[in-house]
PDB file of C-alpha atoms and ligand atoms in Angstrom:
ATOM      1  CA  UNK A   1      -7.761   0.036   4.520  1.00 31.00           C
ATOM      2  CA  UNK A   2      -6.940  -3.223   6.565  1.00 33.00           C
ATOM      3  CA  UNK A   3     -10.574  -1.920   8.289  1.00 31.00           C
ATOM      4  CA  UNK A   4     -12.202  -1.439   4.948  1.00 31.00           C
ATOM      5  CA  UNK A   5     -11.640  -5.208   3.805  1.00 34.00           C
ATOM      6  CA  UNK A   6     -12.581  -6.629   6.584  1.00 33.00           C
ATOM      7  CA  UNK A   7     -16.278  -6.285   6.936  1.00 28.00           C
ATOM      8  CA  UNK A   8     -19.224  -8.905   6.990  1.00 28.00           C
ATOM      9  CA  UNK A   9     -18.963 -10.699   3.703  1.00 30.00           C
ATOM     10  CA  UNK A  10     -21.322 -13.984   2.648  1.00 29.00           C
ATOM     11  CA  UNK A  11     -18.731 -15.185   0.479  1.00 37.00           C
ATOM     12  CA  UNK A  12     -17.000 -18.821   1.403  1.00 38.00           C
ATOM     13  CA  UNK A  13     -14.672 -17.290   3.218  1.00 40.00           C
ATOM     14  CA  UNK A  14     -17.344 -15.553   5.239  1.00 36.00           C
ATOM     15  CA  UNK A  15     -16.796 -18.446   8.427  1.00 37.00           C
ATOM     16  CA  UNK A  16     -13.161 -17.794   8.585  1.00 43.00           C
ATOM     17  CA  UNK A  17     -13.003 -15.780  11.711  1.00 38.00           C
ATOM     18  CA  UNK A  18     -10.452 -13.728  12.681  1.00 41.00           C
ATOM     19  CA  UNK A  19     -10.723 -14.611  16.394  1.00 37.00           C
ATOM     20  CA  UNK A  20      -9.002 -11.630  17.639  1.00 38.00           C
ATOM     21  CA  UNK A  21     -10.213  -9.457  15.214  1.00 40.00           C
ATOM     22  CA  UNK A  22     -13.640 -10.996  15.939  1.00 33.00           C
ATOM     23  CA  UNK A  23     -14.396 -10.039  11.582  1.00 35.00           C
ATOM     24  CA  UNK A  24     -15.316 -12.300   9.408  1.00 39.00           C
ATOM     25  CA  UNK A  25     -13.386 -12.190   5.786  1.00 51.00           C
ATOM     26  CA  UNK A  26     -14.849  -9.576   3.453  1.00 48.00           C
ATOM     27  CA  UNK A  27     -16.363 -10.906   0.119  1.00 56.00           C
ATOM     28  CA  UNK A  28     -13.449 -10.732  -2.360  1.00 80.00           C
ATOM     29  CA  UNK A  29     -11.037  -9.523  -0.829  1.00 94.00           C
ATOM     30  CA  UNK A  30      -8.144 -10.703  -3.389  1.00 97.00           C
ATOM     31  CA  UNK A  31      -5.126 -10.426  -0.716  1.00 98.00           C
ATOM     32  CA  UNK A  32      -7.006 -12.968   2.155  1.00 97.00           C
ATOM     33  CA  UNK A  33      -7.987 -14.879  -1.243  1.00 97.00           C
ATOM     34  CA  UNK A  34      -4.657 -15.047  -2.480  1.00 98.00           C
ATOM     35  CA  UNK A  35      -2.754 -15.554   0.820  1.00 98.00           C
ATOM     36  CA  UNK A  36      -5.330 -18.657   1.510  1.00 97.00           C
ATOM     37  CA  UNK A  37      -5.117 -20.251  -1.751  1.00 97.00           C
ATOM     38  CA  UNK A  38      -1.875 -19.965  -3.762  1.00 97.00           C
ATOM     39  CA  UNK A  39       0.449 -18.131  -0.625  1.00 97.00           C
ATOM     40  CA  UNK A  40      -0.528 -21.451   1.187  1.00 97.00           C
ATOM     41  CA  UNK A  41      -1.731 -20.429   4.355  1.00 97.00           C
ATOM     42  CA  UNK A  42      -5.061 -21.372   6.098  1.00 96.00           C
ATOM     43  CA  UNK A  43      -5.234 -19.194   8.796  1.00 97.00           C
ATOM     44  CA  UNK A  44      -4.311 -15.441   8.801  1.00 97.00           C
ATOM     45  CA  UNK A  45      -3.845 -14.659  12.419  1.00 97.00           C
ATOM     46  CA  UNK A  46      -3.251 -11.033  11.856  1.00 97.00           C
ATOM     47  CA  UNK A  47      -2.823  -7.720  10.087  1.00 97.00           C
ATOM     48  CA  UNK A  48      -0.292  -5.174  11.048  1.00 97.00           C
ATOM     49  CA  UNK A  49       0.458  -1.788   9.927  1.00 97.00           C
ATOM     50  CA  UNK A  50       4.072  -1.550   8.680  1.00 96.00           C
ATOM     51  CA  UNK A  51       5.287   2.717   8.826  1.00 91.00           C
ATOM     52  CA  UNK A  52       7.702   4.125   7.192  1.00 84.00           C
ATOM     53  CA  UNK A  53       6.741   4.365   3.667  1.00 83.00           C
ATOM     54  CA  UNK A  54       6.138   7.497   1.697  1.00 86.00           C
ATOM     55  CA  UNK A  55       3.954   6.239  -1.269  1.00 91.00           C
ATOM     56  CA  UNK A  56       1.527   3.334   0.185  1.00 94.00           C
ATOM     57  CA  UNK A  57       0.105   1.578   2.950  1.00 96.00           C
ATOM     58  CA  UNK A  58       1.610  -1.163   3.816  1.00 97.00           C
ATOM     59  CA  UNK A  59       0.563  -4.281   6.221  1.00 98.00           C
ATOM     60  CA  UNK A  60       2.445  -7.112   7.955  1.00 98.00           C
ATOM     61  CA  UNK A  61      -0.218 -10.228   7.431  1.00 98.00           C
ATOM     62  CA  UNK A  62       0.655 -13.096   9.738  1.00 98.00           C
ATOM     63  CA  UNK A  63      -0.425 -16.641   8.949  1.00 98.00           C
ATOM     64  CA  UNK A  64      -0.050 -20.322   9.573  1.00 97.00           C
ATOM     65  CA  UNK A  65       2.028 -20.258   6.735  1.00 97.00           C
ATOM     66  CA  UNK A  66       4.852 -17.496   7.277  1.00 97.00           C
ATOM     67  CA  UNK A  67       4.328 -13.786   7.297  1.00 98.00           C
ATOM     68  CA  UNK A  68       3.473 -12.076   4.029  1.00 98.00           C
ATOM     69  CA  UNK A  69       4.087  -8.568   3.370  1.00 98.00           C
ATOM     70  CA  UNK A  70       1.650  -6.344   1.945  1.00 98.00           C
ATOM     71  CA  UNK A  71       1.314  -2.977   0.117  1.00 97.00           C
ATOM     72  CA  UNK A  72      -1.815  -1.225  -1.175  1.00 97.00           C
ATOM     73  CA  UNK A  73      -2.380   2.001  -3.059  1.00 96.00           C
ATOM     74  CA  UNK A  74      -5.887   3.056  -3.521  1.00 94.00           C
ATOM     75  CA  UNK A  75      -5.068   5.200  -6.800  1.00 94.00           C
ATOM     76  CA  UNK A  76      -2.325   3.288  -8.604  1.00 94.00           C
ATOM     77  CA  UNK A  77      -2.936   1.295 -11.724  1.00 94.00           C
ATOM     78  CA  UNK A  78      -1.718  -2.876 -11.292  1.00 97.00           C
ATOM     79  CA  UNK A  79       1.066  -1.018 -13.578  1.00 97.00           C
ATOM     80  CA  UNK A  80       2.975   0.128 -10.570  1.00 97.00           C
ATOM     81  CA  UNK A  81       3.409  -2.798  -8.604  1.00 98.00           C
ATOM     82  CA  UNK A  82       3.972  -4.613 -11.775  1.00 98.00           C
ATOM     83  CA  UNK A  83       6.266  -2.730 -12.551  1.00 98.00           C
ATOM     84  CA  UNK A  84       8.168  -2.902  -8.720  1.00 98.00           C
ATOM     85  CA  UNK A  85       7.727  -7.223  -9.246  1.00 98.00           C
ATOM     86  CA  UNK A  86       9.439  -6.738 -12.536  1.00 98.00           C
ATOM     87  CA  UNK A  87      12.679  -4.398 -10.568  1.00 98.00           C
ATOM     88  CA  UNK A  88      12.434  -7.278  -7.799  1.00 98.00           C
ATOM     89  CA  UNK A  89      12.610  -9.895 -10.161  1.00 98.00           C
ATOM     90  CA  UNK A  90      15.070  -8.801 -12.097  1.00 98.00           C
ATOM     91  CA  UNK A  91      17.455  -7.758  -9.119  1.00 98.00           C
ATOM     92  CA  UNK A  92      16.837 -11.751  -7.514  1.00 98.00           C
ATOM     93  CA  UNK A  93      17.993 -12.887 -11.262  1.00 98.00           C
ATOM     94  CA  UNK A  94      21.195 -11.589 -10.385  1.00 98.00           C
ATOM     95  CA  UNK A  95      21.262 -13.461  -6.994  1.00 98.00           C
ATOM     96  CA  UNK A  96      23.554 -10.724  -5.448  1.00 98.00           C
ATOM     97  CA  UNK A  97      21.751  -8.709  -2.708  1.00 98.00           C
ATOM     98  CA  UNK A  98      18.928 -10.039  -0.610  1.00 98.00           C
ATOM     99  CA  UNK A  99      15.606  -8.305  -2.135  1.00 98.00           C
ATOM    100  CA  UNK A 100      12.114  -9.157  -1.282  1.00 98.00           C
ATOM    101  CA  UNK A 101      10.979 -11.741  -3.190  1.00 98.00           C
ATOM    102  CA  UNK A 102       7.682 -10.596  -4.967  1.00 98.00           C
ATOM    103  CA  UNK A 103       4.474 -13.055  -5.234  1.00 98.00           C
ATOM    104  CA  UNK A 104       1.409 -11.941  -6.284  1.00 98.00           C
ATOM    105  CA  UNK A 105       0.285  -8.047  -7.744  1.00 98.00           C
ATOM    106  CA  UNK A 106      -3.072  -7.570  -8.567  1.00 98.00           C
ATOM    107  CA  UNK A 107      -6.024  -4.813  -8.577  1.00 97.00           C
ATOM    108  CA  UNK A 108      -8.490  -4.060  -5.350  1.00 96.00           C
ATOM    109  CA  UNK A 109     -11.728  -4.517  -5.879  1.00 94.00           C
ATOM    110  CA  UNK A 110     -13.220  -0.750  -6.347  1.00 89.00           C
ATOM    111  CA  UNK A 111     -10.127   0.968  -7.122  1.00 94.00           C
ATOM    112  CA  UNK A 112      -6.460   0.792  -6.761  1.00 96.00           C
ATOM    113  CA  UNK A 113      -3.638  -2.038  -6.782  1.00 97.00           C
ATOM    114  CA  UNK A 114      -1.580  -4.025  -4.235  1.00 98.00           C
ATOM    115  CA  UNK A 115       1.667  -5.984  -4.479  1.00 98.00           C
ATOM    116  CA  UNK A 116       2.206  -8.988  -2.109  1.00 98.00           C
ATOM    117  CA  UNK A 117       5.670 -10.507  -1.084  1.00 98.00           C
ATOM    118  CA  UNK A 118       8.069 -11.890   1.139  1.00 98.00           C
ATOM    119  CA  UNK A 119       8.134 -10.697   4.690  1.00 98.00           C
ATOM    120  CA  UNK A 120      11.754  -9.781   5.559  1.00 98.00           C
ATOM    121  CA  UNK A 121      12.519  -9.122   9.103  1.00 97.00           C
ATOM    122  CA  UNK A 122      14.857  -6.271   9.624  1.00 96.00           C
ATOM    123  CA  UNK A 123      17.453  -6.385  11.795  1.00 94.00           C
ATOM    124  CA  UNK A 124      17.624  -3.280  14.697  1.00 87.00           C
ATOM    125  CA  UNK A 125      21.407  -3.433  14.852  1.00 86.00           C
ATOM    126  CA  UNK A 126      21.849  -2.672  11.297  1.00 82.00           C
ATOM    127  CA  UNK A 127      25.004  -4.038   8.797  1.00 88.00           C
ATOM    128  CA  UNK A 128      28.104  -3.528   7.296  1.00 94.00           C
ATOM    129  CA  UNK A 129      28.134  -0.953   4.964  1.00 96.00           C
ATOM    130  CA  UNK A 130      30.958  -2.826   3.074  1.00 97.00           C
ATOM    131  CA  UNK A 131      28.670  -5.820   2.618  1.00 98.00           C
ATOM    132  CA  UNK A 132      26.405  -3.304   1.050  1.00 98.00           C
ATOM    133  CA  UNK A 133      29.133  -1.593  -1.649  1.00 98.00           C
ATOM    134  CA  UNK A 134      30.537  -5.333  -2.249  1.00 98.00           C
ATOM    135  CA  UNK A 135      27.228  -6.508  -3.292  1.00 98.00           C
ATOM    136  CA  UNK A 136      25.714  -3.876  -4.796  1.00 98.00           C
ATOM    137  CA  UNK A 137      28.789  -3.752  -7.117  1.00 98.00           C
ATOM    138  CA  UNK A 138      28.185  -7.533  -7.952  1.00 98.00           C
ATOM    139  CA  UNK A 139      24.709  -6.414  -8.888  1.00 98.00           C
ATOM    140  CA  UNK A 140      25.965  -3.582 -11.126  1.00 98.00           C
ATOM    141  CA  UNK A 141      28.258  -6.191 -12.942  1.00 98.00           C
ATOM    142  CA  UNK A 142      26.244  -9.199 -13.127  1.00 98.00           C
ATOM    143  CA  UNK A 143      23.039  -7.421 -13.735  1.00 98.00           C
ATOM    144  CA  UNK A 144      22.991  -6.538 -17.626  1.00 97.00           C
ATOM    145  CA  UNK A 145      21.147  -5.437 -20.821  1.00 97.00           C
ATOM    146  CA  UNK A 146      21.395  -6.741 -24.525  1.00 96.00           C
ATOM    147  CA  UNK A 147      18.897  -4.371 -24.965  1.00 97.00           C
ATOM    148  CA  UNK A 148      20.855  -1.399 -24.535  1.00 98.00           C
ATOM    149  CA  UNK A 149      19.643   1.166 -21.561  1.00 98.00           C
ATOM    150  CA  UNK A 150      16.057   1.231 -20.090  1.00 98.00           C
ATOM    151  CA  UNK A 151      13.927  -1.437 -18.412  1.00 98.00           C
ATOM    152  CA  UNK A 152      11.470  -3.802 -19.816  1.00 98.00           C
ATOM    153  CA  UNK A 153       8.705  -1.693 -18.763  1.00 98.00           C
ATOM    154  CA  UNK A 154       8.204   2.298 -17.357  1.00 98.00           C
ATOM    155  CA  UNK A 155       8.409   2.659 -13.637  1.00 98.00           C
ATOM    156  CA  UNK A 156       7.805   5.014 -10.605  1.00 96.00           C
ATOM    157  CA  UNK A 157      10.248   6.405  -8.597  1.00 94.00           C
ATOM    158  CA  UNK A 158       8.163   8.077  -5.235  1.00 90.00           C
ATOM    159  CA  UNK A 159       5.093   8.270  -7.297  1.00 90.00           C
ATOM    160  CA  UNK A 160       6.919  10.206 -10.059  1.00 94.00           C
ATOM    161  CA  UNK A 161       6.567   8.235 -13.552  1.00 95.00           C
ATOM    162  CA  UNK A 162       9.748   7.048 -14.760  1.00 97.00           C
ATOM    163  CA  UNK A 163      10.185   6.181 -18.734  1.00 98.00           C
ATOM    164  CA  UNK A 164      12.618   3.764 -19.406  1.00 98.00           C
ATOM    165  CA  UNK A 165      12.353   3.087 -23.417  1.00 98.00           C
ATOM    166  CA  UNK A 166      15.319   0.988 -24.542  1.00 98.00           C
ATOM    167  CA  UNK A 167      17.819   2.924 -25.820  1.00 98.00           C
ATOM    168  CA  UNK A 168      21.496   2.508 -26.995  1.00 97.00           C
ATOM    169  CA  UNK A 169      23.244   5.331 -26.047  1.00 97.00           C
ATOM    170  CA  UNK A 170      23.425   6.182 -22.079  1.00 97.00           C
ATOM    171  CA  UNK A 171      23.832  10.027 -23.165  1.00 97.00           C
ATOM    172  CA  UNK A 172      20.733  10.047 -25.232  1.00 97.00           C
ATOM    173  CA  UNK A 173      19.056   7.867 -22.414  1.00 98.00           C
ATOM    174  CA  UNK A 174      19.968  10.450 -20.043  1.00 97.00           C
ATOM    175  CA  UNK A 175      18.942  13.263 -21.463  1.00 97.00           C
ATOM    176  CA  UNK A 176      15.999  12.599 -22.854  1.00 98.00           C
ATOM    177  CA  UNK A 177      14.361  10.023 -20.349  1.00 98.00           C
ATOM    178  CA  UNK A 178      15.883  11.434 -16.783  1.00 97.00           C
ATOM    179  CA  UNK A 179      17.398  14.963 -16.303  1.00 97.00           C
ATOM    180  CA  UNK A 180      14.950  16.127 -19.991  1.00 97.00           C
ATOM    181  CA  UNK A 181      12.149  14.391 -18.725  1.00 98.00           C
ATOM    182  CA  UNK A 182      12.476  15.541 -15.166  1.00 96.00           C
ATOM    183  CA  UNK A 183      12.839  19.313 -16.249  1.00 97.00           C
ATOM    184  CA  UNK A 184      10.028  18.820 -18.549  1.00 96.00           C
ATOM    185  CA  UNK A 185       7.858  18.339 -14.911  1.00 95.00           C
ATOM    186  CA  UNK A 186       9.613  21.139 -13.051  1.00 93.00           C
ATOM    187  CA  UNK A 187       8.739  23.657 -16.014  1.00 94.00           C
ATOM    188  CA  UNK A 188       4.741  22.200 -16.567  1.00 94.00           C
ATOM    189  CA  UNK A 189       4.167  21.845 -12.688  1.00 93.00           C
ATOM    190  CA  UNK A 190       5.987  24.213 -11.133  1.00 93.00           C
ATOM    191  CA  UNK A 191       6.423  26.731 -14.089  1.00 92.00           C
ATOM    192  CA  UNK A 192      10.376  26.804 -13.297  1.00 92.00           C
ATOM    193  CA  UNK A 193      11.095  28.627 -16.363  1.00 93.00           C
ATOM    194  CA  UNK A 194      14.502  29.523 -14.895  1.00 95.00           C
ATOM    195  CA  UNK A 195      15.661  25.717 -14.197  1.00 95.00           C
ATOM    196  CA  UNK A 196      14.225  24.896 -17.188  1.00 96.00           C
ATOM    197  CA  UNK A 197      16.443  26.858 -19.572  1.00 96.00           C
ATOM    198  CA  UNK A 198      19.769  26.372 -17.398  1.00 97.00           C
ATOM    199  CA  UNK A 199      19.047  22.347 -17.063  1.00 97.00           C
ATOM    200  CA  UNK A 200      19.048  22.248 -20.858  1.00 97.00           C
ATOM    201  CA  UNK A 201      22.369  24.310 -21.549  1.00 97.00           C
ATOM    202  CA  UNK A 202      23.586  21.182 -19.161  1.00 97.00           C
ATOM    203  CA  UNK A 203      21.569  18.759 -21.468  1.00 97.00           C
ATOM    204  CA  UNK A 204      23.700  20.337 -24.506  1.00 97.00           C
ATOM    205  CA  UNK A 205      26.654  19.706 -22.894  1.00 97.00           C
ATOM    206  CA  UNK A 206      26.141  16.003 -22.094  1.00 96.00           C
ATOM    207  CA  UNK A 207      27.285  14.877 -25.052  1.00 95.00           C
ATOM    208  CA  UNK A 208      30.848  16.859 -24.191  1.00 96.00           C
ATOM    209  CA  UNK A 209      31.171  15.913 -20.468  1.00 95.00           C
ATOM    210  CA  UNK A 210      30.786  12.048 -20.741  1.00 94.00           C
ATOM    211  CA  UNK A 211      32.801  12.062 -24.395  1.00 93.00           C
ATOM    212  CA  UNK A 212      35.386   9.263 -24.090  1.00 92.00           C
ATOM    213  CA  UNK A 213      33.585   7.413 -21.369  1.00 92.00           C
ATOM    214  CA  UNK A 214      32.534   3.864 -22.488  1.00 92.00           C
ATOM    215  CA  UNK A 215      29.097   3.317 -20.409  1.00 95.00           C
ATOM    216  CA  UNK A 216      27.822  -0.404 -20.127  1.00 96.00           C
ATOM    217  CA  UNK A 217      24.185  -0.782 -18.960  1.00 98.00           C
ATOM    218  CA  UNK A 218      24.161  -1.938 -15.573  1.00 98.00           C
ATOM    219  CA  UNK A 219      21.077  -3.451 -13.251  1.00 98.00           C
ATOM    220  CA  UNK A 220      20.287  -0.346 -11.262  1.00 98.00           C
ATOM    221  CA  UNK A 221      17.979  -0.143  -8.219  1.00 98.00           C
ATOM    222  CA  UNK A 222      17.065   3.124  -9.112  1.00 98.00           C
ATOM    223  CA  UNK A 223      15.744   4.743  -5.734  1.00 97.00           C
ATOM    224  CA  UNK A 224      18.716   3.603  -3.589  1.00 97.00           C
ATOM    225  CA  UNK A 225      18.614   5.858  -0.199  1.00 96.00           C
ATOM    226  CA  UNK A 226      19.138   5.172   3.281  1.00 94.00           C
ATOM    227  CA  UNK A 227      14.996   4.172   3.492  1.00 93.00           C
ATOM    228  CA  UNK A 228      15.029   1.423   0.957  1.00 96.00           C
ATOM    229  CA  UNK A 229      17.940   0.021   2.348  1.00 96.00           C
ATOM    230  CA  UNK A 230      18.118  -2.375   5.250  1.00 96.00           C
ATOM    231  CA  UNK A 231      19.967  -5.254   6.810  1.00 97.00           C
ATOM    232  CA  UNK A 232      18.104  -8.940   8.002  1.00 97.00           C
ATOM    233  CA  UNK A 233      18.592 -10.345  11.191  1.00 96.00           C
ATOM    234  CA  UNK A 234      21.734 -12.148   9.715  1.00 95.00           C
ATOM    235  CA  UNK A 235      23.269  -8.265   9.207  1.00 95.00           C
ATOM    236  CA  UNK A 236      23.095  -9.114   5.448  1.00 97.00           C
ATOM    237  CA  UNK A 237      21.876  -5.839   3.189  1.00 98.00           C
ATOM    238  CA  UNK A 238      18.448  -6.253   1.657  1.00 98.00           C
ATOM    239  CA  UNK A 239      17.525  -3.119  -1.210  1.00 98.00           C
ATOM    240  CA  UNK A 240      13.904  -2.348  -1.557  1.00 97.00           C
ATOM    241  CA  UNK A 241      11.298  -0.551  -2.964  1.00 97.00           C
ATOM    242  CA  UNK A 242      13.313  -0.002  -6.409  1.00 98.00           C
ATOM    243  CA  UNK A 243      13.051   2.033  -9.665  1.00 98.00           C
ATOM    244  CA  UNK A 244      15.143  -0.687 -11.243  1.00 98.00           C
ATOM    245  CA  UNK A 245      16.520  -0.021 -14.983  1.00 98.00           C
ATOM    246  CA  UNK A 246      19.958  -0.617 -16.685  1.00 98.00           C
ATOM    247  CA  UNK A 247      21.922   2.752 -16.826  1.00 98.00           C
ATOM    248  CA  UNK A 248      25.550   3.774 -15.909  1.00 98.00           C
ATOM    249  CA  UNK A 249      26.635   2.288 -12.314  1.00 97.00           C
ATOM    250  CA  UNK A 250      27.101   5.403 -11.175  1.00 96.00           C
ATOM    251  CA  UNK A 251      23.594   7.448 -12.039  1.00 97.00           C
ATOM    252  CA  UNK A 252      23.181   4.801  -8.899  1.00 97.00           C
ATOM    253  CA  UNK A 253      24.694   7.347  -6.969  1.00 97.00           C
ATOM    254  CA  UNK A 254      22.088  10.056  -7.837  1.00 93.00           C
ATOM    255  CA  UNK A 255      20.474   9.440  -4.278  1.00 92.00           C
ATOM    256  CA  UNK A 256      23.651   8.966  -2.089  1.00 91.00           C
ATOM    257  CA  UNK A 257      22.472  12.355  -0.877  1.00 91.00           C
ATOM    258  CA  UNK A 258      19.931  10.908   1.437  1.00 92.00           C
ATOM    259  CA  UNK A 259      21.441   7.365   1.818  1.00 93.00           C
ATOM    260  CA  UNK A 260      24.452   7.668   4.418  1.00 92.00           C
ATOM    261  CA  UNK A 261      26.797   5.974   2.243  1.00 95.00           C
ATOM    262  CA  UNK A 262      31.010   5.621   3.939  1.00 95.00           C
ATOM    263  CA  UNK A 263      33.929   5.175   3.086  1.00 97.00           C
ATOM    264  CA  UNK A 264      33.807   1.253   3.867  1.00 97.00           C
ATOM    265  CA  UNK A 265      30.752   1.386   1.362  1.00 97.00           C
ATOM    266  CA  UNK A 266      32.737   3.029  -1.835  1.00 97.00           C
ATOM    267  CA  UNK A 267      35.915   1.129  -0.870  1.00 98.00           C
ATOM    268  CA  UNK A 268      34.043  -2.462  -1.248  1.00 98.00           C
ATOM    269  CA  UNK A 269      31.779  -0.788  -3.960  1.00 98.00           C
ATOM    270  CA  UNK A 270      34.895   0.044  -6.150  1.00 97.00           C
ATOM    271  CA  UNK A 271      36.625  -3.072  -4.953  1.00 98.00           C
ATOM    272  CA  UNK A 272      34.410  -5.237  -6.301  1.00 97.00           C
ATOM    273  CA  UNK A 273      34.016  -2.925  -9.782  1.00 92.00           C
ATOM    274  CA  UNK A 274      37.966  -1.563 -10.381  1.00 81.00           C
TER     275      UNK A 274
HETATM  276  P1  ADP B   1       6.512   2.823  -0.336  1.00 75.88           P
HETATM  277  O1  ADP B   1       6.158   2.353  -1.464  1.00 75.88           O
HETATM  278  O2  ADP B   1       4.760   3.568   0.304  1.00 75.88           O
HETATM  279  O3  ADP B   1       7.539   3.592  -0.281  1.00 75.88           O
HETATM  280  P2  ADP B   1       7.717   0.897   1.317  1.00 75.88           P
HETATM  281  O4  ADP B   1       8.237  -0.229   0.146  1.00 75.88           O
HETATM  282  O5  ADP B   1       9.275   1.734   1.241  1.00 75.88           O
HETATM  283  O6  ADP B   1       6.562   1.764   1.071  1.00 75.88           O
HETATM  284  O7  ADP B   1       7.970   0.272   2.650  1.00 75.88           O
HETATM  285  C1  ADP B   1       7.407   0.403   3.541  1.00 75.88           C
HETATM  286  C2  ADP B   1       8.100   0.296   4.914  1.00 75.88           C
HETATM  287  O8  ADP B   1       7.858  -1.152   4.907  1.00 75.88           O
HETATM  288  C3  ADP B   1       9.320   0.186   4.983  1.00 75.88           C
HETATM  289  O9  ADP B   1       9.629   0.997   6.540  1.00 75.88           O
HETATM  290  C4  ADP B   1       9.762  -0.320   4.648  1.00 75.88           C
HETATM  291  O10 ADP B   1      11.314  -0.895   5.890  1.00 75.88           O
HETATM  292  C5  ADP B   1       8.807  -2.192   4.653  1.00 75.88           C
HETATM  293  N1  ADP B   1       8.754  -3.190   4.214  1.00 75.88           N
HETATM  294  C6  ADP B   1       9.543  -2.846   2.633  1.00 75.88           C
HETATM  295  N2  ADP B   1       9.685  -3.997   2.176  1.00 75.88           N
HETATM  296  C7  ADP B   1       9.545  -4.924   3.322  1.00 75.88           C
HETATM  297  C8  ADP B   1       9.204  -6.218   3.557  1.00 75.88           C
HETATM  298  N3  ADP B   1       9.755  -7.370   1.961  1.00 75.88           N
HETATM  299  N4  ADP B   1       9.576  -7.125   4.400  1.00 75.88           N
HETATM  300  C9  ADP B   1       9.326  -6.099   5.329  1.00 75.88           C
HETATM  301  N5  ADP B   1       9.421  -4.865   5.914  1.00 75.88           N
HETATM  302  C10 ADP B   1       9.093  -4.480   4.239  1.00 75.88           C
END
């Protein structure tokens, strides 16, 4: 992507030279235009790929006005990153756990889209799982919804669409838009009728399995595995790349099989949540 963008152009940006890159800015590169406009920078010093993502291409943009983190996707509509930004903003709104502040979402010139956000420098030495548990529990407790279960928009988990229509009852939401929806995908894409049929039997039993539980909607990160948890330079937890929705708080642990949460995490979490 970087190579694709930084080609010779004749725009008003044409004269801006990246001395070390020996290239000039492309016509209408919306990422650079935003960074050099609203983003407050007058010079982009360096663009460096960031590895570790699963879906998108990620780069850090070092400027004379700080660092931006940018993800691009050649195929995705802007709605994918708009939903990511809405999730990040919802979590930010709880003022409980650190998440990067989204700054701009837009479309790429020919096809695809991008998101620009705050760059957070991560600590190599990690942090304390108890802080993560405590702050996540505070987010679940503070992030409530008056519209029920769901989210302001559909989003994606990985690159799989995730429907989030507002629904009053958790069992209905979970049955229809989480398990039921995924089972349909399994059947359509992998023709796994056996799993589908077993899943249908589980769906029928859900109201019984969850009966008498009083479930209130909590704001969930929605994709909380180890790749989406980091610690900043102060050692405080940061959660990234969400698939947010309001759901049963324990649905957050659906990804715990690859999150590496230990006893200190759960102890701190349930101390806050009770
Ligand atoms: P994808 O959407 O492709 O899964 P991620 O959001 O997981 O991509 O990000 C890709 C990489 O960038 C990961 O290694 C992640 O730790 C890092 N990263 C994500 N957000 C930020 C950020 N705001 N600041 C710095 N690094 C980030």
